[in-house]
Coordinates of C-alpha atoms in Angstrom, one line a residue:
M1 CA -44.0 -10.8 118.9
P2 CA -44.0 -8.7 122.1
A3 CA -42.0 -5.5 122.0
K4 CA -40.8 -5.7 125.6
T5 CA -38.3 -3.1 126.5
D6 CA -36.0 -2.2 129.4
R7 CA -38.7 0.4 130.3
H8 CA -41.1 -2.4 131.1
E9 CA -38.5 -4.4 133.1
N10 CA -37.4 -1.3 135.0
A11 CA -41.0 -0.4 135.9
V12 CA -41.7 -3.9 137.2
S13 CA -38.5 -3.9 139.1
R14 CA -39.5 -0.7 140.9
Y15 CA -42.9 -2.2 141.5
F16 CA -41.4 -5.1 143.4
E17 CA -39.1 -2.8 145.3
A18 CA -42.2 -0.9 146.5
W19 CA -44.1 -4.1 147.4
N20 CA -41.1 -5.4 149.3
A21 CA -40.3 -2.2 151.2
R22 CA -41.1 -2.9 154.9
E23 CA -40.1 0.3 156.6
P24 CA -42.6 3.1 156.2
Q25 CA -40.0 5.7 155.0
A26 CA -38.5 3.2 152.5
R27 CA -41.9 2.3 151.3
T28 CA -42.9 5.9 150.7
K29 CA -39.8 6.5 148.7
A30 CA -40.2 3.3 146.7
V31 CA -43.9 4.0 145.9
A32 CA -43.0 7.5 144.7
A33 CA -40.3 6.0 142.5
A34 CA -42.6 3.3 141.0
W35 CA -45.9 5.1 140.6
A36 CA -46.6 8.4 138.8
V37 CA -48.3 11.1 140.8
G38 CA -52.0 10.2 140.8
G39 CA -51.3 6.6 139.9
G40 CA -53.6 3.9 140.9
Y41 CA -53.8 0.3 142.0
T42 CA -56.8 -2.0 141.6
D43 CA -57.3 -5.6 142.5
P44 CA -60.2 -7.6 143.9
L45 CA -59.4 -6.4 147.5
A46 CA -58.4 -2.7 146.8
D47 CA -59.1 0.2 144.5
V48 CA -56.8 3.1 145.5
V49 CA -55.3 6.2 144.0
G50 CA -52.2 8.2 145.0
H51 CA -49.0 7.3 146.7
E52 CA -50.3 7.4 150.2
Q53 CA -53.1 5.0 149.6
I54 CA -50.9 2.7 147.5
A55 CA -48.4 2.6 150.4
G56 CA -51.3 1.8 152.8
V57 CA -52.3 -1.2 150.7
I58 CA -48.7 -2.5 150.7
A59 CA -48.4 -1.9 154.4
A60 CA -51.6 -3.9 155.0
A61 CA -50.2 -6.8 152.9
H62 CA -47.1 -6.9 155.1
E63 CA -49.2 -6.9 158.2
Q64 CA -51.3 -9.8 157.0
F65 CA -48.2 -11.7 155.7
P66 CA -45.2 -10.9 157.9
G67 CA -42.0 -12.4 156.7
F68 CA -43.1 -12.8 153.1
A69 CA -41.8 -11.1 150.0
F70 CA -43.2 -10.6 146.5
R71 CA -41.3 -12.3 143.7
L72 CA -41.7 -12.2 139.9
T73 CA -42.5 -15.6 138.3
G74 CA -41.8 -15.9 134.7
T75 CA -41.0 -13.0 132.5
V76 CA -42.4 -9.5 131.9
D77 CA -44.4 -9.3 128.7
G78 CA -44.9 -5.8 127.4
H79 CA -45.6 -3.5 124.5
H80 CA -46.2 0.2 124.1
D81 CA -47.1 1.6 127.6
T82 CA -48.5 -1.8 128.9
A83 CA -46.9 -4.8 130.6
R84 CA -48.1 -7.9 132.2
F85 CA -46.4 -10.3 134.6
S86 CA -47.1 -12.8 137.3
W87 CA -45.9 -13.0 140.9
E88 CA -46.0 -15.0 144.1
L89 CA -45.9 -14.0 147.8
V90 CA -43.1 -16.2 149.2
S91 CA -42.4 -17.1 152.8
E92 CA -38.8 -16.2 153.7
V93 CA -38.9 -19.0 156.3
D94 CA -40.1 -22.1 154.4
G95 CA -40.4 -20.9 150.7
S96 CA -44.1 -21.6 150.6
A97 CA -46.1 -19.3 148.3
P98 CA -49.7 -19.1 149.5
V99 CA -50.7 -16.2 147.3
A100 CA -50.1 -15.7 143.6
G101 CA -51.4 -13.3 141.0
S102 CA -51.0 -11.6 137.7
D103 CA -50.9 -7.8 137.1
V104 CA -51.2 -5.6 134.1
I105 CA -49.6 -2.1 134.3
T106 CA -49.7 0.9 132.2
L107 CA -46.9 3.4 132.2
A108 CA -46.7 7.1 132.2
G109 CA -44.4 9.0 129.9
D110 CA -41.6 9.0 132.5
G111 CA -41.8 5.2 132.9
R112 CA -43.5 5.2 136.2
I113 CA -46.7 3.3 136.7
R114 CA -50.0 5.0 135.9
T115 CA -52.3 2.1 136.6
V116 CA -52.1 -1.5 138.0
L117 CA -54.9 -4.0 137.4
G118 CA -54.2 -6.9 139.6
F119 CA -55.7 -10.4 139.6
L120 CA -55.4 -12.9 142.4
D121 CA -54.7 -16.4 141.0
R122 CA -54.2 -18.2 144.3
V123 CA -55.4 -17.0 147.8
P124 CA -55.5 -19.1 151.0
D125 CA -58.9 -19.7 152.6
G126 CA -59.8 -16.9 155.0
A127 CA -57.4 -14.4 153.5

């Protein structure tokens, strides 16, 4: 039985706040709230460390998919300092979701993200 806690839910909520922050200043603040200093993000397209680089990956996603937002699909499953969850990138215009993935995060003692290991489950051709 998973031992999911509010700590996992809160970390994932802050994660999505960061990914959905469109303005640079708001994104910088959201990334700092979600990730520990020296935290990292790795997926098939990126392997970065630190708030500035993470914010850059998020900004690039918004440039590639303007008018889209990241949304949790399903529930957060967590135990100890680890959680996993799935997400979709959803068009705010027509509700389509051309990109989907699953992430595994580890948390630092303060509840912020130490690492993200992301997997892309659905990606459009040419993306």
